[in-house]
Amino acid sequence: MLLLFLAACGQEQQDPVLTSELTSPVDVTLHWRPDAGSAGQVVEYANAADGEYAILEFAAPAKDTFEHPDLIPETQFYYRVRPFTGTASATVDVALPPGDDVPEIEGPDWTAPVRAGGGRTPVASPEAAASEVEAEVKHANGILFTWQDRASDEDGYLIEVRPAGAADYRVAVQLDPDTTSYGVITLPDEKTATYRVRAFRFGPPSNLTHQTTGKV
């Protein structure tokens, strides 16, 4: 009985975190077990197991499925998920003026990322959260974000947005480590929204899952 119990435990530990299914010849749906305590999961794919993986989504912490539609027929797709961690900054609320006017702004490109950081606190500590986050409205669709980098080992920064009426935040921009400023051009539903900044680190990748799309 003990051996059976141990065998069952071993089997449970080997069960994959990530699975996939072809829901049509060119549509793949992924399912995974969210990593408890993470800030979310990064969903990635490549066309070879050892290929270069591209990010499909920064998924919210409780999300456990993703649909990858309208894929190239008769092609291999490999998938993995990685948790990411890091404490979000305090939030800032932004209300943009009506309309879509984009005036010319003289001087350097205000949207370009600025890398002037060099924090000293590991991302695992809440003290690594970005501080002094400010949002300057540039025009009807543009916001310049600035903050202080306090993290020492981040894989990058995320600017996250929750449009008015939305339940969850989503990632608006992924930025390089040590970034302290970036200009966001907003989407139509982000005219009134709440923003925050997150220094983050990737966790280890899940098992790979693989599908080959069919003919259409």
PDB file of C-alpha atoms in Angstrom:
ATOM      1  CA  MET A   1       0.000   0.000   0.000  1.00  0.00           C
ATOM      2  CA  LEU A   2       2.838   2.388   0.866  1.00  0.00           C
ATOM      3  CA  LEU A   3       4.567   1.639  -2.447  1.00  0.00           C
ATOM      4  CA  LEU A   4       1.365   2.370  -4.314  1.00  0.00           C
ATOM      5  CA  PHE A   5       1.000   5.654  -2.443  1.00  0.00           C
ATOM      6  CA  LEU A   6       4.569   6.689  -3.217  1.00  0.00           C
ATOM      7  CA  ALA A   7       4.137   5.718  -6.857  1.00  0.00           C
ATOM      8  CA  ALA A   8       0.980   7.812  -7.036  1.00  0.00           C
ATOM      9  CA  CYS A   9       2.812  10.787  -5.501  1.00  0.00           C
ATOM     10  CA  GLY A  10       5.626  10.393  -8.001  1.00  0.00           C
ATOM     11  CA  GLN A  11       3.153  10.295 -10.865  1.00  0.00           C
ATOM     12  CA  GLU A  12       1.458  13.433  -9.571  1.00  0.00           C
ATOM     13  CA  GLN A  13       4.780  15.289  -9.451  1.00  0.00           C
ATOM     14  CA  GLN A  14       5.500  14.299 -13.050  1.00  0.00           C
ATOM     15  CA  ASP A  15       2.180  15.495 -14.443  1.00  0.00           C
ATOM     16  CA  PRO A  16       2.777  18.357 -16.872  1.00  0.00           C
ATOM     17  CA  VAL A  17       1.984  21.906 -15.830  1.00  0.00           C
ATOM     18  CA  LEU A  18       1.179  22.829 -19.439  1.00  0.00           C
ATOM     19  CA  THR A  19      -0.943  20.925 -21.970  1.00  0.00           C
ATOM     20  CA  SER A  20      -2.249  21.818 -25.414  1.00  0.00           C
ATOM     21  CA  GLU A  21      -4.875  20.709 -27.900  1.00  0.00           C
ATOM     22  CA  LEU A  22      -5.737  21.401 -31.519  1.00  0.00           C
ATOM     23  CA  THR A  23      -9.252  22.813 -31.455  1.00  0.00           C
ATOM     24  CA  SER A  24      -9.222  23.142 -35.258  1.00  0.00           C
ATOM     25  CA  PRO A  25      -6.568  22.381 -37.864  1.00  0.00           C
ATOM     26  CA  VAL A  26      -5.030  25.840 -37.272  1.00  0.00           C
ATOM     27  CA  ASP A  27      -6.101  26.756 -33.726  1.00  0.00           C
ATOM     28  CA  VAL A  28      -4.288  25.701 -30.543  1.00  0.00           C
ATOM     29  CA  THR A  29      -5.611  26.053 -26.985  1.00  0.00           C
ATOM     30  CA  LEU A  30      -3.250  25.882 -24.011  1.00  0.00           C
ATOM     31  CA  HIS A  31      -4.080  24.938 -20.420  1.00  0.00           C
ATOM     32  CA  TRP A  32      -1.798  25.228 -17.404  1.00  0.00           C
ATOM     33  CA  ARG A  33      -1.715  25.278 -13.617  1.00  0.00           C
ATOM     34  CA  PRO A  34      -0.955  28.836 -12.442  1.00  0.00           C
ATOM     35  CA  ASP A  35       2.112  29.231 -10.251  1.00  0.00           C
ATOM     36  CA  ALA A  36       0.939  30.183  -6.756  1.00  0.00           C
ATOM     37  CA  GLY A  37       2.416  33.428  -5.531  1.00  0.00           C
ATOM     38  CA  SER A  38       3.526  34.685  -8.930  1.00  0.00           C
ATOM     39  CA  ALA A  39       2.499  37.976 -10.512  1.00  0.00           C
ATOM     40  CA  GLY A  40       1.344  36.051 -13.584  1.00  0.00           C
ATOM     41  CA  GLN A  41       2.496  33.700 -16.315  1.00  0.00           C
ATOM     42  CA  VAL A  42       4.308  34.453 -19.561  1.00  0.00           C
ATOM     43  CA  VAL A  43       3.001  32.392 -22.482  1.00  0.00           C
ATOM     44  CA  GLU A  44       5.635  31.725 -25.161  1.00  0.00           C
ATOM     45  CA  TYR A  45       5.973  29.797 -28.430  1.00  0.00           C
ATOM     46  CA  ALA A  46       8.611  28.770 -30.960  1.00  0.00           C
ATOM     47  CA  ASN A  47       8.631  26.690 -34.130  1.00  0.00           C
ATOM     48  CA  ALA A  48      11.358  24.368 -32.808  1.00  0.00           C
ATOM     49  CA  ALA A  49      11.894  22.936 -29.354  1.00  0.00           C
ATOM     50  CA  ASP A  50      15.268  24.658 -29.051  1.00  0.00           C
ATOM     51  CA  GLY A  51      14.230  27.712 -31.065  1.00  0.00           C
ATOM     52  CA  GLU A  52      13.895  31.336 -30.066  1.00  0.00           C
ATOM     53  CA  TYR A  53      10.708  31.743 -28.030  1.00  0.00           C
ATOM     54  CA  ALA A  54       8.420  34.709 -28.567  1.00  0.00           C
ATOM     55  CA  ILE A  55       6.035  36.070 -25.933  1.00  0.00           C
ATOM     56  CA  LEU A  56       2.351  35.694 -26.724  1.00  0.00           C
ATOM     57  CA  GLU A  57       0.924  37.103 -23.505  1.00  0.00           C
ATOM     58  CA  PHE A  58       1.661  38.182 -19.962  1.00  0.00           C
ATOM     59  CA  ALA A  59      -1.293  36.360 -18.402  1.00  0.00           C
ATOM     60  CA  ALA A  60      -2.978  37.488 -15.170  1.00  0.00           C
ATOM     61  CA  PRO A  61      -2.165  35.408 -12.048  1.00  0.00           C
ATOM     62  CA  ALA A  62      -5.369  33.354 -12.056  1.00  0.00           C
ATOM     63  CA  LYS A  63      -5.613  32.834 -15.816  1.00  0.00           C
ATOM     64  CA  ASP A  64      -4.996  29.233 -16.886  1.00  0.00           C
ATOM     65  CA  THR A  65      -5.773  29.083 -20.594  1.00  0.00           C
ATOM     66  CA  PHE A  66      -4.760  30.770 -23.845  1.00  0.00           C
ATOM     67  CA  GLU A  67      -6.017  30.468 -27.427  1.00  0.00           C
ATOM     68  CA  HIS A  68      -3.494  30.762 -30.283  1.00  0.00           C
ATOM     69  CA  PRO A  69      -5.656  31.103 -33.417  1.00  0.00           C
ATOM     70  CA  ASP A  70      -5.253  31.224 -37.187  1.00  0.00           C
ATOM     71  CA  LEU A  71      -1.844  29.583 -37.327  1.00  0.00           C
ATOM     72  CA  ILE A  72       0.216  28.642 -40.361  1.00  0.00           C
ATOM     73  CA  PRO A  73      -0.980  25.257 -41.679  1.00  0.00           C
ATOM     74  CA  GLU A  74       1.219  22.169 -41.474  1.00  0.00           C
ATOM     75  CA  THR A  75       3.681  23.831 -39.117  1.00  0.00           C
ATOM     76  CA  GLN A  76       5.134  22.811 -35.746  1.00  0.00           C
ATOM     77  CA  PHE A  77       4.419  24.937 -32.685  1.00  0.00           C
ATOM     78  CA  TYR A  78       6.106  24.482 -29.303  1.00  0.00           C
ATOM     79  CA  TYR A  79       4.792  26.171 -26.177  1.00  0.00           C
ATOM     80  CA  ARG A  80       5.909  26.878 -22.634  1.00  0.00           C
ATOM     81  CA  VAL A  81       4.828  29.117 -19.751  1.00  0.00           C
ATOM     82  CA  ARG A  82       7.041  30.883 -17.232  1.00  0.00           C
ATOM     83  CA  PRO A  83       5.914  32.556 -14.011  1.00  0.00           C
ATOM     84  CA  PHE A  84       7.110  36.066 -13.377  1.00  0.00           C
ATOM     85  CA  THR A  85       7.466  37.786 -10.013  1.00  0.00           C
ATOM     86  CA  GLY A  86       7.950  41.306  -8.718  1.00  0.00           C
ATOM     87  CA  THR A  87       6.040  43.842  -6.653  1.00  0.00           C
ATOM     88  CA  ALA A  88       4.021  46.475  -8.511  1.00  0.00           C
ATOM     89  CA  SER A  89       4.426  50.163  -7.762  1.00  0.00           C
ATOM     90  CA  ALA A  90       1.775  52.442  -6.374  1.00  0.00           C
ATOM     91  CA  THR A  91      -0.888  53.247  -8.956  1.00  0.00           C
ATOM     92  CA  VAL A  92      -1.522  56.451 -10.871  1.00  0.00           C
ATOM     93  CA  ASP A  93      -4.866  57.421 -12.410  1.00  0.00           C
ATOM     94  CA  VAL A  94      -4.822  59.135 -15.801  1.00  0.00           C
ATOM     95  CA  ALA A  95      -7.662  60.824 -17.694  1.00  0.00           C
ATOM     96  CA  LEU A  96      -6.683  61.916 -21.196  1.00  0.00           C
ATOM     97  CA  PRO A  97      -8.380  64.818 -22.996  1.00  0.00           C
ATOM     98  CA  PRO A  98     -11.027  63.940 -25.579  1.00  0.00           C
ATOM     99  CA  GLY A  99     -10.208  63.541 -29.239  1.00  0.00           C
ATOM    100  CA  ASP A 100      -7.259  62.123 -31.145  1.00  0.00           C
ATOM    101  CA  ASP A 101      -5.178  65.200 -31.845  1.00  0.00           C
ATOM    102  CA  VAL A 102      -1.437  64.466 -31.800  1.00  0.00           C
ATOM    103  CA  PRO A 103       0.511  67.753 -31.803  1.00  0.00           C
ATOM    104  CA  GLU A 104       4.135  67.961 -32.838  1.00  0.00           C
ATOM    105  CA  ILE A 105       6.383  68.124 -29.778  1.00  0.00           C
ATOM    106  CA  GLU A 106       9.771  69.714 -30.319  1.00  0.00           C
ATOM    107  CA  GLY A 107      12.926  68.242 -28.871  1.00  0.00           C
ATOM    108  CA  PRO A 108      14.047  64.644 -28.281  1.00  0.00           C
ATOM    109  CA  ASP A 109      11.635  61.770 -28.805  1.00  0.00           C
ATOM    110  CA  TRP A 110       9.705  61.735 -25.528  1.00  0.00           C
ATOM    111  CA  THR A 111       8.420  58.200 -26.191  1.00  0.00           C
ATOM    112  CA  ALA A 112      11.907  56.646 -26.259  1.00  0.00           C
ATOM    113  CA  PRO A 113      12.855  54.527 -23.227  1.00  0.00           C
ATOM    114  CA  VAL A 114      15.426  56.018 -20.871  1.00  0.00           C
ATOM    115  CA  ARG A 115      17.748  53.625 -19.035  1.00  0.00           C
ATOM    116  CA  ALA A 116      19.163  55.525 -16.090  1.00  0.00           C
ATOM    117  CA  GLY A 117      18.537  53.037 -13.308  1.00  0.00           C
ATOM    118  CA  GLY A 118      20.757  50.872 -11.218  1.00  0.00           C
ATOM    119  CA  GLY A 119      18.874  49.866  -8.107  1.00  0.00           C
ATOM    120  CA  ARG A 120      20.356  47.843  -5.277  1.00  0.00           C
ATOM    121  CA  THR A 121      17.445  45.703  -4.051  1.00  0.00           C
ATOM    122  CA  PRO A 122      16.648  42.183  -5.362  1.00  0.00           C
ATOM    123  CA  VAL A 123      13.273  41.869  -7.091  1.00  0.00           C
ATOM    124  CA  ALA A 124      12.256  39.252  -4.503  1.00  0.00           C
ATOM    125  CA  SER A 125      12.045  42.060  -1.916  1.00  0.00           C
ATOM    126  CA  PRO A 126       8.976  44.332  -1.882  1.00  0.00           C
ATOM    127  CA  GLU A 127      11.422  47.210  -1.438  1.00  0.00           C
ATOM    128  CA  ALA A 128      12.474  46.722  -5.078  1.00  0.00           C
ATOM    129  CA  ALA A 129       9.151  48.122  -6.324  1.00  0.00           C
ATOM    130  CA  ALA A 130       9.491  51.191  -8.532  1.00  0.00           C
ATOM    131  CA  SER A 131       8.972  54.437  -6.629  1.00  0.00           C
ATOM    132  CA  GLU A 132       7.999  58.020  -7.474  1.00  0.00           C
ATOM    133  CA  VAL A 133       5.891  56.940 -10.454  1.00  0.00           C
ATOM    134  CA  GLU A 134       4.605  59.954 -12.360  1.00  0.00           C
ATOM    135  CA  ALA A 135       2.403  60.229 -15.443  1.00  0.00           C
ATOM    136  CA  GLU A 136       2.584  63.355 -17.620  1.00  0.00           C
ATOM    137  CA  VAL A 137      -0.148  63.754 -20.232  1.00  0.00           C
ATOM    138  CA  LYS A 138       1.519  64.734 -23.519  1.00  0.00           C
ATOM    139  CA  HIS A 139      -1.524  64.782 -25.771  1.00  0.00           C
ATOM    140  CA  ALA A 140      -4.900  63.098 -26.284  1.00  0.00           C
ATOM    141  CA  ASN A 141      -3.292  59.676 -26.753  1.00  0.00           C
ATOM    142  CA  GLY A 142       0.108  60.003 -25.099  1.00  0.00           C
ATOM    143  CA  ILE A 143       1.438  59.654 -21.541  1.00  0.00           C
ATOM    144  CA  LEU A 144       5.053  59.998 -20.396  1.00  0.00           C
ATOM    145  CA  PHE A 145       5.784  57.723 -17.418  1.00  0.00           C
ATOM    146  CA  THR A 146       8.806  58.242 -15.166  1.00  0.00           C
ATOM    147  CA  TRP A 147       9.907  56.362 -12.051  1.00  0.00           C
ATOM    148  CA  GLN A 148      12.847  55.478  -9.835  1.00  0.00           C
ATOM    149  CA  ASP A 149      14.517  52.103 -10.438  1.00  0.00           C
ATOM    150  CA  ARG A 150      15.207  50.364  -7.118  1.00  0.00           C
ATOM    151  CA  ALA A 151      15.669  46.782  -8.387  1.00  0.00           C
ATOM    152  CA  SER A 152      19.126  45.239  -8.839  1.00  0.00           C
ATOM    153  CA  ASP A 153      18.407  42.014 -10.724  1.00  0.00           C
ATOM    154  CA  GLU A 154      15.278  42.617 -12.775  1.00  0.00           C
ATOM    155  CA  ASP A 155      14.759  40.995 -16.177  1.00  0.00           C
ATOM    156  CA  GLY A 156      12.905  44.142 -17.159  1.00  0.00           C
ATOM    157  CA  TYR A 157      10.043  46.491 -16.372  1.00  0.00           C
ATOM    158  CA  LEU A 158       6.351  46.275 -17.188  1.00  0.00           C
ATOM    159  CA  ILE A 159       3.914  49.147 -17.495  1.00  0.00           C
ATOM    160  CA  GLU A 160       0.522  47.690 -16.610  1.00  0.00           C
ATOM    161  CA  VAL A 161      -2.855  49.281 -17.301  1.00  0.00           C
ATOM    162  CA  ARG A 162      -6.398  48.737 -16.058  1.00  0.00           C
ATOM    163  CA  PRO A 163      -8.865  50.646 -18.259  1.00  0.00           C
ATOM    164  CA  ALA A 164     -11.863  52.192 -16.536  1.00  0.00           C
ATOM    165  CA  GLY A 165     -14.411  49.457 -15.822  1.00  0.00           C
ATOM    166  CA  ALA A 166     -11.971  46.580 -16.398  1.00  0.00           C
ATOM    167  CA  ALA A 167     -11.518  43.921 -13.717  1.00  0.00           C
ATOM    168  CA  ASP A 168      -7.821  43.156 -14.259  1.00  0.00           C
ATOM    169  CA  TYR A 169      -4.588  44.824 -15.241  1.00  0.00           C
ATOM    170  CA  ARG A 170      -2.908  43.950 -18.511  1.00  0.00           C
ATOM    171  CA  VAL A 171       0.626  44.582 -19.695  1.00  0.00           C
ATOM    172  CA  ALA A 172       0.834  47.631 -21.941  1.00  0.00           C
ATOM    173  CA  VAL A 173       4.614  47.639 -22.437  1.00  0.00           C
ATOM    174  CA  GLN A 174       7.603  45.387 -21.674  1.00  0.00           C
ATOM    175  CA  LEU A 175      10.875  47.272 -21.178  1.00  0.00           C
ATOM    176  CA  ASP A 176      14.555  46.496 -20.620  1.00  0.00           C
ATOM    177  CA  PRO A 177      16.231  46.424 -17.195  1.00  0.00           C
ATOM    178  CA  ASP A 178      17.177  49.787 -15.601  1.00  0.00           C
ATOM    179  CA  THR A 179      14.469  51.671 -17.537  1.00  0.00           C
ATOM    180  CA  THR A 180      13.202  54.775 -15.736  1.00  0.00           C
ATOM    181  CA  SER A 181      11.075  56.511 -18.381  1.00  0.00           C
ATOM    182  CA  TYR A 182       8.884  55.617 -21.338  1.00  0.00           C
ATOM    183  CA  GLY A 183       6.195  57.330 -23.401  1.00  0.00           C
ATOM    184  CA  VAL A 184       3.047  55.266 -23.953  1.00  0.00           C
ATOM    185  CA  ILE A 185       0.731  55.774 -26.922  1.00  0.00           C
ATOM    186  CA  THR A 186      -2.598  54.593 -25.560  1.00  0.00           C
ATOM    187  CA  LEU A 187      -5.275  52.354 -27.017  1.00  0.00           C
ATOM    188  CA  PRO A 188      -8.834  53.677 -27.480  1.00  0.00           C
ATOM    189  CA  ASP A 189     -10.100  52.041 -24.265  1.00  0.00           C
ATOM    190  CA  GLU A 190      -7.235  53.530 -22.208  1.00  0.00           C
ATOM    191  CA  LYS A 191      -8.369  57.175 -22.294  1.00  0.00           C
ATOM    192  CA  THR A 192      -9.300  56.843 -18.619  1.00  0.00           C
ATOM    193  CA  ALA A 193      -7.257  54.216 -16.827  1.00  0.00           C
ATOM    194  CA  THR A 194      -5.133  53.260 -13.836  1.00  0.00           C
ATOM    195  CA  TYR A 195      -1.451  52.467 -14.380  1.00  0.00           C
ATOM    196  CA  ARG A 196       1.376  50.891 -12.398  1.00  0.00           C
ATOM    197  CA  VAL A 197       4.980  49.874 -13.024  1.00  0.00           C
ATOM    198  CA  ARG A 198       6.548  46.520 -12.126  1.00  0.00           C
ATOM    199  CA  ALA A 199      10.175  45.390 -11.977  1.00  0.00           C
ATOM    200  CA  PHE A 200      10.003  41.668 -12.766  1.00  0.00           C
ATOM    201  CA  ARG A 201      11.993  38.470 -12.985  1.00  0.00           C
ATOM    202  CA  PHE A 202      11.136  35.357 -14.982  1.00  0.00           C
ATOM    203  CA  GLY A 203      10.824  32.021 -13.220  1.00  0.00           C
ATOM    204  CA  PRO A 204      11.841  28.652 -14.691  1.00  0.00           C
ATOM    205  CA  PRO A 205       9.947  27.466 -17.778  1.00  0.00           C
ATOM    206  CA  SER A 206       7.330  24.743 -17.659  1.00  0.00           C
ATOM    207  CA  ASN A 207       7.413  21.542 -19.645  1.00  0.00           C
ATOM    208  CA  LEU A 208       7.103  21.967 -23.417  1.00  0.00           C
ATOM    209  CA  THR A 209       3.963  21.035 -25.248  1.00  0.00           C
ATOM    210  CA  HIS A 210       3.840  20.581 -29.008  1.00  0.00           C
ATOM    211  CA  GLN A 211       1.257  20.639 -31.778  1.00  0.00           C
ATOM    212  CA  THR A 212       1.512  20.350 -35.572  1.00  0.00           C
ATOM    213  CA  THR A 213      -1.181  22.245 -37.410  1.00  0.00           C
ATOM    214  CA  GLY A 214      -3.130  20.523 -40.150  1.00  0.00           C
ATOM    215  CA  LYS A 215      -4.215  21.303 -43.658  1.00  0.00           C
ATOM    216  CA  VAL A 216      -6.879  23.865 -44.455  1.00  0.00           C
TER     217      VAL A 216
END
